[in-house]
Structure formats: C-alpha cells, structure tokens
Amino acid sequence: MARTAAPRIALATYDPGAEASADRDLPVLVGALRAAGAEAEAPHWDDPDVDWSAHDLVVIRSTWDYSWRAAEFTAWVEKCGQATRLANPAEVVRWNTDKRYLGDLARAGVPVVPTSYLAPGDPVELPDAHEYVVKPASGAGARFAARYGAGAEQREIAVRHVERMHAEGLTAMVQPFVAGIDTEGERALQFFGGRLLHASRKGAVLSPGTAYDADKVAHPDLERWTPTEEEVAVARRALAVVPGQPELLYARVDLVTGQDGRPCVMELELVEPNLFLWLHPESVGRVVEAVLAAATR
C-alpha cells in the first residue's frame, strides 16, 4: 500500500523585519504540526516568491500588519483562496475585515455594543453626554483607537482623530465606552474546529487621555478565564451569523458586560486572532488535530 503523502500546511504570518516576531505561538504550532507528520512552515503572507498552491492548506495565523495594507491583503486572500484551501475562507475574511459586521449581528438579534459609523465625507457627529470610543472600522491591535469623555475639549480632540482617519480613507466607528471593561475586563472565547477551545480575560486597553496614535498594549493583564454558560451561548449565537460559518476553522469572540449586566459582543476575530496558546498550552494538541483535519478532508 502506498504511503499517504504528508499534508503540506502553511501558517501565514507577517514580516517583522529586524525585530523578533510578536507571535509567540507560531514556532510552537509549526513544531507540533511537524511532530504530527505534517510538512509545516510559516511564510510571510506578502512574500511574492511563495507558491501558495503548493500547500494543501493555508491558515491565516498572524498577518498582524494587514490593517495597514487592507486592499493588498484582501487581494492576497482572494488569490490564495483560489489557489488552495484557505482558513478562514476568503468570504469570511472579507466580511470580518470591516467591523460593520456588528450591524449584521445586531439585526440577527445578537447583543452587541451599540455602534455608529462615520465614513469619509460624513458629518462628524459624536456623543456629548457620556464617554465613548472612536476607532477604525478596519483595524486591529487598538490601532487608531481612543477613549473620550464629555465636553468641548474632548470633542475637539475626537474630531481631529476622525478627520485623520478620513484623510487615510478609513471609516470611523463610535461606541459608548462600556464601563464594565474597567472592572470586569474583556473576555475572549476561542473556538477551533467548531469547539470551544479555551477562554481568557484581559484588562481595559484604552485609558482616558491616551492618544489615538500612541502605542498600546493590546492584551493587558491577560489571564485564564472560565466562561459562563451565558457567555458561551452569546458567542455561539454570534458565530451562527457568520457567512460560510460551517467552514470556520478558528474564531475568537470578544465579550464585555453591557449596561444591562449581561454579556455582549465587542468584536469577532475571524482573520488573525492571537490564540494565546502560551497561556493555554494544553490546547496545542486540539489545534493541531483541527488543522490536520482541515488539511486532509
């Protein structure tokens, strides 16, 4: 009987240049996949010399510079998805790179943080009676995100913030600041292969007075978390709305406590979520199992 060829798997990442990669999980995953019999590597998504069609599966893992180069990244996703199996699929990536998907979730009855959008050319309308957050509809890692209070001085700074994003062709999104984040943090529920993998909690990313273009710690005070039944239920309701969701390999649902005291969706991370396997090393085997299954089905 002929020996079955080892699955060829690419974990797409970013080029960190002279700095060390910020993806702590990547070498662990590559090593675990190789130990399981796969031919695994971690090429840069924008490397023109990579033949993506030579792989049985390309997993978008840590393409963490994509929001600076959204059009280029989207074109790569389309090309790669046509050349081989891509996880997550191009349809999902297109939908998830624009946070207007929160409107789709809300229309489906999923509890979400209320959100309004200001596209380039729109008048800049901002709250004047409560704290709020301004960030780009296409962004990651708290890039161009800031928290503002009520008052004319804060509004003036926020207007300049929105104008800066509009000058770069970005749509701004405005959300009320959810006070529970300061006390209860954000909970990230990680799914892989359709199953809940693990959950984590982090502290507030945005502090009052921090400039929108300042460097921020994306996952402060990260710790392991045991999600409640209601949190898992809300996460699953959100994932059920995702187009093409039966083909999802991985997903992270970020939840906060809403004003009603119940969990609501802050964001869905379906493109390149940090898996936090360094915090949950027991999850590596399940991730490898799901990736191998996706590569060989």
XYZ file of C-alpha atoms in Angstrom:
297
model
C 0.000 0.000 0.000
C 1.366 3.398 -0.990
C 2.196 5.743 1.847
C -0.076 8.775 2.087
C 1.857 11.982 1.476
C 2.269 14.259 4.455
C -0.136 17.227 4.375
C 1.556 20.470 3.395
C 0.459 23.321 5.642
C 1.404 26.999 5.631
C 0.774 29.187 8.672
C 0.718 32.651 7.117
C 2.346 35.347 9.224
C 3.766 38.857 8.872
C 7.323 40.005 8.249
C 8.671 41.526 11.490
C 11.783 42.830 9.778
C 14.743 43.117 12.126
C 12.574 42.642 15.206
C 11.502 39.341 16.724
C 8.033 38.151 15.762
C 5.316 39.033 18.254
C 3.603 35.693 17.600
C 4.767 33.548 20.497
C 2.593 30.642 19.390
C 3.911 30.324 15.844
C 7.084 28.252 16.436
C 5.169 26.027 18.856
C 2.473 25.313 16.263
C 4.947 24.695 13.447
C 6.875 22.269 15.637
C 3.737 20.463 16.814
C 2.428 20.063 13.274
C 5.761 18.670 12.103
C 5.812 16.274 15.045
C 2.357 15.106 13.956
C 3.664 14.270 10.471
C 2.815 17.403 8.504
C 5.113 19.467 6.318
C 4.572 22.795 8.045
C 6.124 26.200 7.520
C 5.354 29.827 8.366
C 5.818 32.059 5.284
C 5.120 35.787 5.206
C 1.777 36.474 3.567
C 3.270 39.173 1.323
C 6.286 37.159 0.134
C 5.997 37.188 -3.689
C 8.139 34.064 -4.002
C 5.773 31.748 -2.085
C 3.777 29.278 -4.157
C 0.606 29.058 -2.092
C -0.880 26.430 -4.419
C 1.848 24.012 -3.280
C 0.111 23.726 0.099
C -2.912 21.628 0.992
C -3.979 24.277 3.493
C -3.037 27.860 4.235
C -4.011 29.009 7.721
C -4.031 32.765 8.278
C -2.300 32.969 11.604
C -0.539 36.224 12.432
C -0.787 38.575 9.467
C -0.742 41.364 12.030
C 0.137 44.182 9.639
C -2.855 43.614 7.388
C -4.971 46.551 8.612
C -2.296 48.979 7.388
C -2.491 47.375 3.937
C -6.119 46.281 3.727
C -6.508 46.386 -0.057
C -3.268 44.460 -0.630
C -4.219 41.899 1.996
C -7.715 41.397 0.616
C -6.260 40.835 -2.865
C -3.868 38.229 -1.418
C -6.740 36.484 0.372
C -8.722 36.225 -2.858
C -5.721 34.915 -4.802
C -4.718 32.450 -2.106
C -8.284 31.215 -1.694
C -8.442 30.437 -5.395
C -5.101 28.612 -5.338
C -5.748 26.286 -2.385
C -7.845 25.732 0.731
C -7.699 28.837 2.893
C -8.697 29.070 6.543
C -10.615 31.028 7.248
C -12.241 31.239 3.800
C -11.982 34.409 1.740
C -15.721 35.095 2.138
C -15.362 35.128 5.912
C -12.233 37.290 5.805
C -13.907 39.867 3.534
C -16.868 40.109 5.901
C -14.779 40.283 9.072
C -12.227 42.898 7.987
C -14.963 45.562 8.091
C -16.467 45.972 11.549
C -19.785 46.966 10.058
C -20.460 43.264 10.536
C -21.603 44.307 14.028
C -24.729 45.623 12.325
C -25.355 42.166 10.854
C -25.086 40.653 14.322
C -27.429 43.239 15.827
C -30.028 42.682 13.097
C -29.868 38.955 13.840
C -30.669 39.653 17.497
C -27.167 39.112 18.882
C -26.369 41.510 21.748
C -23.567 43.834 20.635
C -22.025 47.083 21.802
C -24.079 49.841 20.081
C -22.084 51.218 17.153
C -22.397 54.063 14.674
C -20.177 54.673 11.641
C -18.695 57.804 10.083
C -17.443 57.281 6.543
C -15.203 59.829 4.807
C -17.407 62.766 3.865
C -19.947 62.173 6.634
C -20.532 64.935 9.196
C -18.692 64.187 12.438
C -21.428 63.544 14.984
C -20.178 62.491 18.421
C -21.810 61.894 21.823
C -21.787 64.783 24.278
C -23.229 63.195 27.415
C -21.115 60.111 28.064
C -17.725 58.505 27.485
C -17.200 56.955 24.089
C -14.615 55.188 21.951
C -13.547 56.084 18.422
C -11.688 53.556 16.286
C -11.438 52.495 12.635
C -13.943 50.087 11.138
C -10.964 48.226 9.709
C -8.226 47.872 12.279
C -6.524 45.651 14.810
C -4.431 45.877 17.958
C -6.136 49.105 19.135
C -4.600 50.968 16.180
C -6.142 54.452 15.870
C -8.403 53.766 18.877
C -9.021 56.197 21.721
C -11.430 56.850 24.573
C -13.053 60.241 25.086
C -15.114 61.939 27.771
C -17.871 64.507 27.510
C -17.075 68.173 26.949
C -15.949 70.534 24.200
C -12.206 69.971 24.662
C -12.546 66.201 24.356
C -14.831 66.594 21.356
C -12.276 68.802 19.587
C -9.599 66.119 20.006
C -12.015 63.390 18.862
C -12.959 65.383 15.766
C -9.289 65.664 14.780
C -8.999 61.915 15.371
C -11.893 61.189 12.985
C -10.547 63.646 10.423
C -7.174 61.881 10.494
C -8.842 58.539 9.759
C -10.963 60.070 6.997
C -7.819 61.544 5.425
C -6.461 57.991 5.199
C -9.686 56.698 3.671
C -10.821 54.929 6.845
C -14.364 54.753 8.180
C -14.575 55.639 11.867
C -16.785 53.776 14.303
C -18.149 55.269 17.508
C -19.231 53.223 20.510
C -20.225 54.160 24.046
C -17.461 53.241 26.455
C -18.684 50.174 28.328
C -17.925 50.913 31.973
C -17.769 47.223 32.862
C -14.495 46.921 30.963
C -12.691 48.847 33.713
C -13.888 46.416 36.390
C -14.557 43.118 34.583
C -12.310 43.405 31.543
C -12.905 41.768 28.157
C -13.400 38.018 27.807
C -12.073 36.265 24.722
C -13.682 32.925 23.895
C -11.577 30.926 21.453
C -13.143 28.336 19.156
C -11.244 25.893 16.963
C -12.697 23.243 14.693
C -16.171 24.263 15.826
C -15.497 23.582 19.526
C -14.768 25.919 22.412
C -11.009 25.728 22.860
C -10.343 27.982 25.847
C -11.093 31.456 27.169
C -9.072 34.370 28.505
C -9.718 37.706 30.142
C -7.790 40.949 29.749
C -7.937 44.392 31.307
C -9.002 47.633 29.645
C -6.842 48.556 26.644
C -7.879 52.207 26.395
C -7.119 54.595 29.246
C -8.503 58.155 29.415
C -6.116 60.623 27.833
C -4.135 58.096 25.770
C -3.687 59.467 22.256
C -5.194 57.531 19.381
C -1.806 57.230 17.662
C 0.086 56.143 20.791
C 1.404 52.608 21.118
C -0.898 50.474 23.243
C -0.695 47.097 24.948
C -3.272 45.057 23.073
C -3.785 42.414 25.778
C -3.014 43.867 29.223
C -3.200 41.695 32.339
C -4.172 38.617 30.328
C -5.298 35.643 32.397
C -7.112 32.348 32.004
C -10.880 32.542 32.223
C -13.726 30.070 32.699
C -16.635 31.391 30.632
C -20.178 31.344 31.937
C -22.910 29.428 30.136
C -24.425 32.729 29.023
C -21.101 33.902 27.572
C -20.741 30.691 25.574
C -24.341 30.976 24.368
C -23.864 34.568 23.170
C -20.623 33.618 21.412
C -22.302 30.740 19.594
C -25.207 32.971 18.545
C -22.717 35.417 17.052
C -20.822 32.707 15.169
C -24.069 31.366 13.713
C -24.469 34.660 11.814
C -21.061 34.456 10.080
C -21.368 33.863 6.315
C -19.976 30.472 5.424
C -19.576 29.680 9.125
C -19.676 25.879 8.681
C -16.218 26.289 7.110
C -14.738 28.248 10.040
C -11.542 26.704 11.353
C -10.949 29.235 14.113
C -12.787 32.110 15.759
C -12.397 34.375 18.749
C -15.411 36.126 20.230
C -14.594 39.133 22.425
C -17.270 39.851 25.017
C -17.874 42.599 27.560
C -20.568 43.170 30.148
C -23.208 45.522 28.755
C -25.171 48.150 30.599
C -27.832 45.544 31.347
C -25.264 43.425 33.179
C -25.280 40.702 30.509
C -22.547 39.711 28.020
C -22.492 41.358 24.632
C -20.164 41.142 21.650
C -17.405 43.716 21.342
C -15.768 42.115 18.293
C -15.462 38.887 16.340
C -11.883 37.975 15.435
C -12.030 35.671 12.415
C -8.992 36.794 10.406
C -5.834 36.529 12.538
C -6.725 36.281 16.223
C -3.988 35.738 18.756
C -4.600 32.216 20.076
C -2.815 32.719 23.425
C -1.541 29.147 23.345
C 1.334 30.211 25.580
C -1.324 30.834 28.234
C -3.189 27.622 27.379
C -0.509 25.075 26.363
C -2.958 22.198 26.852
C -4.837 23.469 23.759
C -1.971 22.914 21.307
C -2.930 19.287 20.626
C -6.533 20.174 19.787
C -5.415 22.947 17.452
C -3.056 20.583 15.640
C -5.805 17.982 15.344
C -8.221 20.504 13.826
C -5.632 21.898 11.390
C -4.693 18.412 10.188
C -8.356 17.536 9.719
C -8.905 20.681 7.650
C -5.827 19.943 5.523
C -6.795 16.375 4.720
C -10.586 16.452 4.333
